[in-house]
mmCIF file of C-alpha atoms in Angstrom:
data_model
loop_
_atom_site.group_PDB
_atom_site.id
_atom_site.type_symbol
_atom_site.label_atom_id
_atom_site.label_comp_id
_atom_site.label_asym_id
_atom_site.label_seq_id
_atom_site.Cartn_x
_atom_site.Cartn_y
_atom_site.Cartn_z
ATOM 1 C CA MET B 1 101.362 105.846 119.028
ATOM 2 C CA SER B 2 98.186 105.144 117.081
ATOM 3 C CA SER B 3 96.354 101.863 116.683
ATOM 4 C CA ILE B 4 94.302 100.383 113.869
ATOM 5 C CA ILE B 5 92.055 97.367 113.592
ATOM 6 C CA VAL B 6 91.962 95.296 110.419
ATOM 7 C CA ARG B 7 88.730 93.364 109.981
ATOM 8 C CA GLY B 8 88.016 90.666 107.438
ATOM 9 C CA LEU B 9 91.634 89.566 107.034
ATOM 10 C CA ASP B 10 91.861 86.261 105.208
ATOM 11 C CA GLU B 11 93.049 83.450 107.476
ATOM 12 C CA ALA B 12 95.774 82.486 104.986
ATOM 13 C CA VAL B 13 97.162 86.042 105.135
ATOM 14 C CA LYS B 14 97.150 85.929 108.916
ATOM 15 C CA GLN B 15 99.027 82.607 108.862
ATOM 16 C CA GLN B 16 101.577 84.009 106.403
ATOM 17 C CA LEU B 17 102.127 87.055 108.599
ATOM 18 C CA ALA B 18 102.588 84.823 111.639
ATOM 19 C CA ALA B 19 105.154 82.720 109.747
ATOM 20 C CA GLN B 20 107.044 85.818 108.587
ATOM 21 C CA ALA B 21 107.025 87.209 112.111
ATOM 22 C CA LYS B 22 108.437 83.963 113.465
ATOM 23 C CA ASP B 23 111.152 83.957 110.765
ATOM 24 C CA HIS B 24 112.094 87.510 111.737
ATOM 25 C CA GLY B 25 112.003 86.784 115.459
ATOM 26 C CA ARG B 26 109.257 89.223 116.352
ATOM 27 C CA SER B 27 105.576 89.302 117.203
ATOM 28 C CA MET B 28 102.960 89.376 114.482
ATOM 29 C CA GLU B 29 102.036 92.901 115.577
ATOM 30 C CA ALA B 30 105.657 94.031 115.176
ATOM 31 C CA GLU B 31 105.829 92.331 111.766
ATOM 32 C CA VAL B 32 102.694 94.096 110.529
ATOM 33 C CA ARG B 33 103.975 97.398 111.930
ATOM 34 C CA GLU B 34 107.235 96.972 110.000
ATOM 35 C CA ILE B 35 105.415 96.069 106.755
ATOM 36 C CA LEU B 36 103.067 99.053 107.018
ATOM 37 C CA THR B 37 105.877 101.451 107.898
ATOM 38 C CA LYS B 38 107.973 100.365 104.906
ATOM 39 C CA ALA B 39 104.983 100.550 102.565
ATOM 40 C CA ALA B 40 104.017 104.030 103.719
ATOM 41 C CA ARG B 41 107.563 105.374 103.406
ATOM 42 C CA ARG B 42 108.345 103.793 100.048
ATOM 43 C CA PRO B 43 108.945 106.520 97.479
ATOM 44 C CA HIS B 44 106.607 106.863 94.532
ATOM 45 C CA PHE B 45 108.574 105.511 91.562
ATOM 46 C CA GLY B 46 107.385 108.170 89.124
ATOM 47 C CA MET B 47 108.155 110.978 91.554
ATOM 48 C CA ALA B 48 111.594 109.495 92.221
ATOM 49 C CA LEU B 49 112.322 109.501 88.474
ATOM 50 C CA LEU B 50 111.096 113.085 88.150
ATOM 51 C CA SER B 51 113.290 114.172 91.058
ATOM 52 C CA ALA B 52 116.328 112.414 89.576
ATOM 53 C CA ALA B 53 115.721 114.076 86.195
ATOM 54 C CA GLN B 54 115.394 117.483 87.837
ATOM 55 C CA ASP B 55 118.589 116.900 89.836
ATOM 56 C CA ALA B 56 120.359 116.071 86.555
ATOM 57 C CA GLY B 57 119.262 119.345 84.969
ATOM 58 C CA GLY B 58 115.734 118.573 83.873
ATOM 59 C CA VAL B 59 114.346 117.193 80.657
ATOM 60 C CA ASP B 60 112.780 120.301 79.101
ATOM 61 C CA ASP B 61 115.634 120.768 76.617
ATOM 62 C CA LEU B 62 115.859 117.161 75.452
ATOM 63 C CA PRO B 63 115.144 116.771 71.744
ATOM 64 C CA ILE B 64 112.195 114.603 70.769
ATOM 65 C CA PRO B 65 113.201 112.428 67.828
ATOM 66 C CA VAL B 66 110.957 112.466 64.779
ATOM 67 C CA ARG B 67 109.354 109.124 64.007
ATOM 68 C CA ASN B 68 108.833 108.473 60.352
ATOM 69 C CA ASP B 69 108.424 104.734 60.445
ATOM 70 C CA VAL B 70 105.060 103.090 59.942
ATOM 71 C CA ALA B 71 103.631 100.624 62.408
ATOM 72 C CA ARG B 72 102.997 97.246 60.858
ATOM 73 C CA ALA B 73 101.332 94.069 61.973
ATOM 74 C CA VAL B 74 103.269 90.870 62.488
ATOM 75 C CA GLU B 75 102.555 88.235 59.873
ATOM 76 C CA PHE B 76 102.361 84.699 61.223
ATOM 77 C CA GLU B 77 102.638 81.867 58.735
#
């Protein structure tokens, strides 16, 4: 298993991590490991949408509606 060192961490962040770790019943190291693991494995939202669209048959054949309205500014009185 690899190790990393994080320098320059704000003391308030360290205190928050320690509090979260205590709430979750684990060490601060285990808490940070869990946070980093979840963040690294979180799917990219745009790629997840693209994958879902492709699974549903793609979007290449969807019609693009014609817009014929004119943008207008809001008038405040």
